[in-house]
Amino acid sequence: MADFDLASQEGRLEALRRMVTIRAFDEEAGDRFADGEIPGFVHLYIGEEAVGVGTCAALDPDDYIASTHRGHGHCIAKGLDPKYMMAELYGKADGYCNGKGGSMHIADVDAGMLGANGIVGAGPPMATGAALSIDYQDRDQIAVGFLGDGAVAQGQVHEAINIAATWDLPAVFVIENNHYGEGTPVENQHNLDNLSDTAQAYDIPGLTIDGMDITAVAEAVAEARDRARAGDGPTLIEAETYRYRGHYEGDEEPYRDDAEIERWQERDPIASFKERLIDRGELTAEEFDELQADIEAEIDAAVEYAQDAPAPDAHEAYEDMFAEMPPEIERFASAARTDGGRPGGDR
C-alpha cells in the first residue's frame, strides 16, 4: 500500500504536509540561491505541488519515479528528507548524491527516486527502462515518468512511450503542463488543444486533468496504476498546472504578466486543499498555522545543516561515476589521490 493515501484522514493530512514542505523548501532554496549560497541553477516547483504529491499518493513506496530538471517537488513527494536534499543543493558531501548532482540531479534509488536531470524529456526513457526491469523480473511495481509540456515533442519521449505501449510495460507518463516551455507558450509549441491526445498514436489511454486539484491527480494516477499492474500497459496523463516563479531563478519572465500569475494563484493547490480539509472538519486554521510553522522550522534546520556540512573530498571526484571503474580511470583517480588532488600531479 501507499505510504500515504487520500482515502484516509491521516493520508490527506500527510499529503497537505508534503505540499507545504515542497513550497517552503523551494521558497527557501530560491532565497539561498539569490544570496549566492547555492551554486548552479535552481528550477522551483512552486504552484505545481498537487501534481507531484497527488501522483505519489497513488504509488507504493517501492514504485519508481523519474523526474525532470524541476525535481525538488518530486523528491519531497516521494518522501526524501529535505535536510539531505538541501545539502545536495549546496554541493555538500552529505547530500543524496554526495554533492555531485546539485539541484537538477538529485536521486535516491533506494526510495524509488531514479533521479532528476537536466536533459529535457529524459524522465520517460528512465521510467520505461525501470518498467522493463519490473516486467522482466515479474515484480508488482510500476514506474512513473514525469515530463513537461516542452518535452512532449522530444524524440526520446515518443520512443519511450512507444516501446512501453508496444510491450505493455507497467509505466505511467505524467505531463506537467505548466503552459510554458521555458518562455514559449504551449500553443506555440504544439498543434493540439490537449497534449494527452498524443496517446492516440500509441493506442493507449490519454486524459487531461486539473493539475491544481490533488484529488483529481491521485484518482487519475491510481486508475493508471491499476491498469499498468494488470498488464494492460501505460497511460498518458496531462496535468494542467502552473509555475508561479520563472523557468529558472533569475528569469525576467517577459513572456507573461502579473495578472496571469494572479489568476492561477486564485486556484492555489495548497490553499484549496487546506480549505477542503477545514470544511470536512479534519483540520482547523490554527492547526494549519502550526503545521506551517513546524515545516518552516524544519527547512531552516535543513539550511543550517547544509551550510555546516563538509564539502566533498577532491580525492573522491571519480567515485560513484562507474559501476566498475575502468582501469584507465582508476589510474587517473589514483594519481589524484597520491598527488594532492591534482590528476597527473606536476605534469
Coordinates of C-alpha atoms in Angstrom, one line a residue, residues 3-347:
D3 CA 2.8 5.2 2.5
F4 CA 0.0 7.9 2.4
D5 CA -3.4 7.6 0.8
L6 CA -6.0 10.3 0.2
A7 CA -8.7 7.8 1.2
S8 CA -7.9 8.4 4.9
Q9 CA -7.8 11.5 7.0
E10 CA -4.3 10.7 8.1
G11 CA -3.3 10.3 4.4
R12 CA -4.9 13.6 3.4
L13 CA -3.1 15.5 6.2
E14 CA 0.2 13.9 5.1
A15 CA -0.5 15.0 1.6
L16 CA -1.0 18.5 2.8
R17 CA 2.1 18.4 4.8
R18 CA 4.2 17.3 1.8
M19 CA 2.8 20.0 -0.4
V20 CA 3.5 22.7 2.3
T21 CA 7.0 21.2 2.7
I22 CA 7.7 21.5 -1.1
R23 CA 6.5 25.1 -1.1
A24 CA 8.6 26.0 2.0
F25 CA 11.7 24.2 0.7
D26 CA 11.6 25.9 -2.7
E27 CA 10.9 29.3 -1.4
E28 CA 13.9 29.0 0.9
A29 CA 16.0 27.5 -1.9
G30 CA 15.2 30.5 -4.1
D31 CA 16.2 32.9 -1.3
R32 CA 19.5 31.0 -0.7
F33 CA 20.3 30.9 -4.4
A34 CA 19.6 34.7 -4.6
D35 CA 22.1 35.2 -1.8
G36 CA 24.7 33.3 -3.7
E37 CA 24.9 30.3 -1.3
I38 CA 23.6 27.7 -3.8
P39 CA 25.7 27.1 -7.0
G40 CA 24.5 26.4 -10.5
F41 CA 20.8 26.8 -11.4
V42 CA 17.6 26.1 -9.5
H43 CA 14.2 25.4 -11.0
L44 CA 11.4 25.8 -8.5
Y45 CA 8.2 23.7 -8.2
I46 CA 6.1 26.4 -6.5
G47 CA 2.5 26.1 -7.8
E48 CA 2.8 22.6 -9.1
E49 CA 2.8 20.7 -5.8
A50 CA -0.5 18.9 -6.3
V51 CA 0.9 17.0 -9.3
G52 CA 3.9 15.5 -7.6
V53 CA 2.1 14.8 -4.3
G54 CA -1.1 13.6 -5.9
T55 CA 0.9 11.2 -8.1
C56 CA 3.0 9.8 -5.2
A57 CA -0.2 9.4 -3.1
A58 CA -1.3 6.7 -5.6
L59 CA 2.0 4.8 -5.5
D60 CA 3.5 2.2 -3.2
P61 CA 6.8 3.0 -1.5
D62 CA 8.7 0.7 -3.8
D63 CA 7.3 2.1 -7.1
Y64 CA 9.7 4.2 -9.1
I65 CA 9.5 7.8 -10.4
A66 CA 11.8 9.6 -12.9
S67 CA 11.9 13.3 -12.6
T68 CA 12.8 16.4 -14.6
H69 CA 15.1 19.4 -14.1
R70 CA 12.3 20.7 -11.8
G71 CA 12.7 17.9 -9.4
H72 CA 12.7 19.2 -5.8
G73 CA 8.9 18.7 -5.5
H74 CA 9.0 15.1 -6.9
C75 CA 11.8 14.2 -4.3
I76 CA 9.8 15.5 -1.3
A77 CA 6.6 14.0 -2.7
K78 CA 8.4 10.6 -2.8
G79 CA 9.5 11.0 0.8
L80 CA 13.1 12.2 0.6
D81 CA 14.5 14.2 3.5
P82 CA 14.8 18.0 3.0
K83 CA 17.9 18.0 5.0
Y84 CA 19.9 15.8 2.6
M85 CA 18.2 17.5 -0.3
M86 CA 19.4 20.9 0.8
A87 CA 22.9 19.5 1.4
E88 CA 22.9 18.3 -2.2
L89 CA 21.8 21.8 -3.5
Y90 CA 24.7 23.3 -1.5
G91 CA 27.1 20.7 -3.1
K92 CA 27.9 19.1 0.2
A93 CA 29.2 15.6 0.9
D94 CA 26.1 14.7 3.0
G95 CA 23.8 15.3 0.1
Y96 CA 21.9 12.5 -1.6
C97 CA 24.5 12.3 -4.4
N98 CA 27.4 13.4 -2.2
G99 CA 27.2 16.9 -3.5
K100 CA 28.0 15.8 -7.1
G101 CA 24.5 16.3 -8.5
G102 CA 23.1 19.6 -7.2
S103 CA 19.6 20.8 -7.8
M104 CA 19.0 19.2 -11.2
H105 CA 20.4 15.8 -10.4
I106 CA 19.1 14.5 -7.1
A107 CA 18.5 10.8 -6.9
D108 CA 17.8 8.2 -4.2
V109 CA 17.2 4.9 -5.9
D110 CA 16.5 3.1 -2.6
A111 CA 13.5 5.4 -2.2
G112 CA 12.4 4.8 -5.7
M113 CA 13.5 8.2 -6.9
L114 CA 15.5 7.4 -10.1
G115 CA 16.7 11.0 -10.5
A116 CA 16.1 14.5 -11.6
N117 CA 18.1 15.5 -14.6
G118 CA 18.9 18.5 -16.8
I119 CA 18.0 16.7 -20.1
V120 CA 14.6 17.7 -21.4
G121 CA 12.5 14.7 -21.8
A122 CA 14.8 12.2 -20.1
G123 CA 12.2 11.0 -17.5
P124 CA 10.1 8.8 -19.8
P125 CA 13.1 6.8 -21.1
M126 CA 14.2 6.2 -17.5
A127 CA 10.7 5.2 -16.5
T128 CA 10.4 2.8 -19.5
G129 CA 13.7 1.2 -18.6
A130 CA 12.6 0.7 -15.0
A131 CA 9.2 -0.7 -16.2
L132 CA 11.1 -3.1 -18.4
S133 CA 13.1 -4.3 -15.4
I134 CA 9.9 -4.7 -13.4
D135 CA 8.3 -6.7 -16.2
Y136 CA 11.4 -8.8 -16.8
Q137 CA 11.6 -9.7 -13.1
D138 CA 7.9 -10.2 -12.7
R139 CA 7.6 -7.7 -9.8
D140 CA 4.4 -6.0 -8.7
Q141 CA 5.5 -2.4 -9.2
I142 CA 5.1 0.5 -11.7
A143 CA 7.3 3.3 -12.9
V144 CA 6.2 6.9 -13.4
G145 CA 7.9 9.2 -15.8
F146 CA 7.4 13.0 -15.3
L147 CA 7.8 15.4 -18.2
G148 CA 6.9 19.0 -19.0
D149 CA 4.9 20.3 -21.9
G150 CA 8.1 21.4 -23.6
A151 CA 9.3 17.8 -23.6
V152 CA 6.3 16.3 -25.4
A153 CA 7.9 17.0 -28.8
Q154 CA 11.3 15.4 -27.9
G155 CA 12.1 12.3 -29.9
Q156 CA 13.2 10.2 -26.9
V157 CA 9.8 10.8 -25.2
H158 CA 8.0 9.3 -28.2
E159 CA 10.5 6.4 -28.3
A160 CA 9.9 5.7 -24.6
I161 CA 6.2 5.8 -24.8
N162 CA 6.1 3.8 -28.0
I163 CA 8.1 0.9 -26.6
A164 CA 6.2 0.9 -23.3
A165 CA 2.9 0.7 -25.2
T166 CA 4.2 -1.9 -27.6
W167 CA 5.4 -4.2 -24.8
D168 CA 2.5 -3.3 -22.4
L169 CA 5.1 -2.2 -19.7
P170 CA 3.9 -1.1 -16.3
A171 CA 4.5 2.6 -16.8
V172 CA 2.6 5.8 -16.3
F173 CA 3.6 9.1 -18.0
V174 CA 2.6 12.4 -16.4
I175 CA 2.9 15.6 -18.4
E176 CA 3.1 18.6 -16.1
N177 CA 1.7 21.2 -18.4
N178 CA 2.6 24.5 -16.8
H179 CA 1.9 26.2 -20.2
Y180 CA 5.4 27.3 -20.9
G181 CA 8.4 25.5 -22.3
E182 CA 10.9 27.9 -20.8
G183 CA 9.4 31.1 -22.2
T184 CA 7.4 29.7 -25.1
P185 CA 3.6 29.3 -24.6
V186 CA 2.3 25.8 -25.1
E187 CA 0.1 26.9 -28.0
N188 CA 3.2 28.0 -29.9
Q189 CA 4.8 24.6 -29.4
H190 CA 2.1 22.1 -30.2
N191 CA -0.8 21.8 -32.7
L192 CA -3.1 20.2 -30.0
D193 CA -5.6 21.5 -27.6
N194 CA -4.8 18.6 -25.2
L195 CA -1.3 17.2 -25.1
S196 CA -2.8 13.9 -23.9
D197 CA -4.2 13.4 -27.4
T198 CA -0.7 12.2 -28.4
A199 CA -1.7 8.9 -26.6
Q200 CA -3.8 8.0 -29.6
A201 CA -0.6 7.4 -31.7
Y202 CA 0.3 4.6 -29.3
D203 CA -3.3 3.2 -28.8
I204 CA -3.1 3.8 -25.0
P205 CA -5.4 5.9 -22.8
G206 CA -4.7 9.6 -22.6
L207 CA -6.5 12.0 -20.3
T208 CA -6.2 15.7 -19.3
I209 CA -6.9 16.6 -15.7
D210 CA -6.9 19.6 -13.3
G211 CA -3.3 19.5 -12.0
M212 CA -4.2 22.1 -9.4
D213 CA -6.5 19.6 -7.7
I214 CA -4.6 16.9 -5.8
T215 CA -7.6 14.6 -5.6
A216 CA -8.1 14.7 -9.4
V217 CA -4.4 13.8 -9.8
A218 CA -4.4 11.0 -7.3
E219 CA -7.5 9.4 -8.8
A220 CA -6.2 9.6 -12.3
V221 CA -2.8 8.1 -11.4
A222 CA -4.5 5.4 -9.3
E223 CA -6.6 4.2 -12.2
A224 CA -3.5 4.3 -14.5
R225 CA -1.5 2.4 -11.8
D226 CA -4.2 -0.4 -11.7
R227 CA -4.2 -0.7 -15.4
A228 CA -0.4 -0.9 -15.5
R229 CA -0.2 -3.5 -12.8
A230 CA -2.9 -5.6 -14.6
G231 CA -0.6 -5.9 -17.6
D232 CA -2.6 -3.6 -19.8
G233 CA 0.2 -1.1 -20.4
P234 CA 0.9 2.5 -19.9
T235 CA -1.4 5.6 -19.6
L236 CA -0.5 9.2 -20.6
I237 CA -1.8 11.8 -18.2
E238 CA -1.7 15.5 -18.8
A239 CA -2.0 17.6 -15.6
E240 CA -2.7 21.2 -16.3
T241 CA -0.8 23.2 -13.7
Y242 CA 1.2 26.4 -13.4
R243 CA 4.6 27.5 -12.0
Y244 CA 4.4 30.7 -10.1
R245 CA 8.1 31.5 -10.4
G246 CA 10.2 31.8 -13.5
H247 CA 11.5 28.9 -15.6
Y248 CA 14.7 29.3 -13.5
E249 CA 15.6 31.7 -10.7
G250 CA 16.8 34.9 -12.4
D251 CA 14.3 34.5 -15.3
E252 CA 13.0 38.0 -16.1
E253 CA 9.7 36.5 -17.4
P254 CA 8.9 38.8 -20.3
Y255 CA 6.5 36.2 -21.7
R256 CA 3.8 36.7 -19.1
D257 CA 2.3 39.4 -16.9
D258 CA 1.3 39.6 -13.2
A259 CA -2.4 39.3 -13.9
E260 CA -1.9 35.9 -15.5
I261 CA 0.0 34.6 -12.5
E262 CA -2.6 36.0 -10.1
R263 CA -5.4 34.2 -12.0
W264 CA -3.6 30.9 -11.4
Q265 CA -2.8 31.7 -7.8
E266 CA -6.5 32.1 -7.1
R267 CA -6.6 28.3 -7.7
D268 CA -3.6 27.6 -5.5
P269 CA -3.4 23.8 -4.8
I270 CA -2.4 24.2 -1.1
A271 CA -4.9 26.8 -0.2
S272 CA -7.8 24.9 -1.9
F273 CA -6.9 21.6 -0.3
K274 CA -6.5 23.2 3.1
E275 CA -9.9 24.7 2.8
R276 CA -11.4 21.4 1.8
L277 CA -9.9 19.7 4.9
I278 CA -11.2 22.5 7.1
D279 CA -14.7 22.1 5.6
R280 CA -14.6 18.4 6.3
G281 CA -13.7 19.1 9.9
E282 CA -10.3 17.3 9.6
L283 CA -8.2 20.5 10.1
T284 CA -8.5 23.9 11.8
A285 CA -6.9 27.1 10.7
E286 CA -4.9 27.1 13.9
E287 CA -3.6 23.6 13.2
F288 CA -2.6 24.6 9.7
D289 CA -0.7 27.5 11.1
E290 CA 1.1 25.2 13.5
L291 CA 1.9 22.8 10.6
Q292 CA 3.3 25.6 8.6
A293 CA 5.5 26.8 11.5
D294 CA 6.8 23.3 12.1
I295 CA 7.7 22.9 8.5
E296 CA 9.4 26.3 8.2
A297 CA 11.5 25.3 11.3
E298 CA 12.4 22.0 9.6
I299 CA 13.5 23.9 6.5
D300 CA 15.5 26.4 8.5
A301 CA 17.3 23.4 10.2
A302 CA 17.9 21.9 6.8
V303 CA 19.6 25.1 5.6
E304 CA 21.8 25.2 8.7
Y305 CA 22.7 21.6 8.3
A306 CA 23.7 22.2 4.6
Q307 CA 25.7 25.2 5.5
D308 CA 27.7 23.3 8.1
A309 CA 28.1 20.1 6.2
P310 CA 31.5 19.2 4.8
A311 CA 32.4 19.7 1.2
P312 CA 33.2 16.6 -0.9
D313 CA 36.9 15.5 -0.8
A314 CA 38.5 16.2 -4.1
H315 CA 40.1 12.7 -4.0
E316 CA 36.6 11.3 -4.3
A317 CA 35.8 13.1 -7.6
Y318 CA 35.8 9.9 -9.6
E319 CA 33.9 7.7 -7.2
D320 CA 30.2 7.0 -7.8
M321 CA 30.6 7.5 -11.6
F322 CA 31.0 3.9 -12.7
A323 CA 29.6 0.6 -11.6
E324 CA 33.1 -0.7 -12.0
M325 CA 35.8 1.9 -12.6
P326 CA 37.6 1.3 -15.9
P327 CA 41.4 0.7 -15.4
E328 CA 42.4 3.9 -17.2
I329 CA 40.1 6.0 -15.0
E330 CA 41.3 4.1 -11.8
R331 CA 44.9 5.1 -12.7
F332 CA 43.9 8.7 -13.2
A333 CA 42.0 8.7 -9.9
S334 CA 44.9 7.1 -8.1
A335 CA 47.2 9.8 -9.3
A336 CA 44.8 12.4 -7.9
R337 CA 44.8 10.7 -4.6
T338 CA 48.6 10.5 -4.4
D339 CA 49.4 13.9 -5.9
G340 CA 47.3 16.1 -3.6
G341 CA 44.1 16.1 -5.6
R342 CA 45.5 17.1 -9.0
P343 CA 45.3 14.4 -11.6
G344 CA 48.7 13.9 -13.0
G345 CA 50.5 15.7 -10.2
D346 CA 53.0 18.2 -11.5
R347 CA 52.8 17.0 -15.1

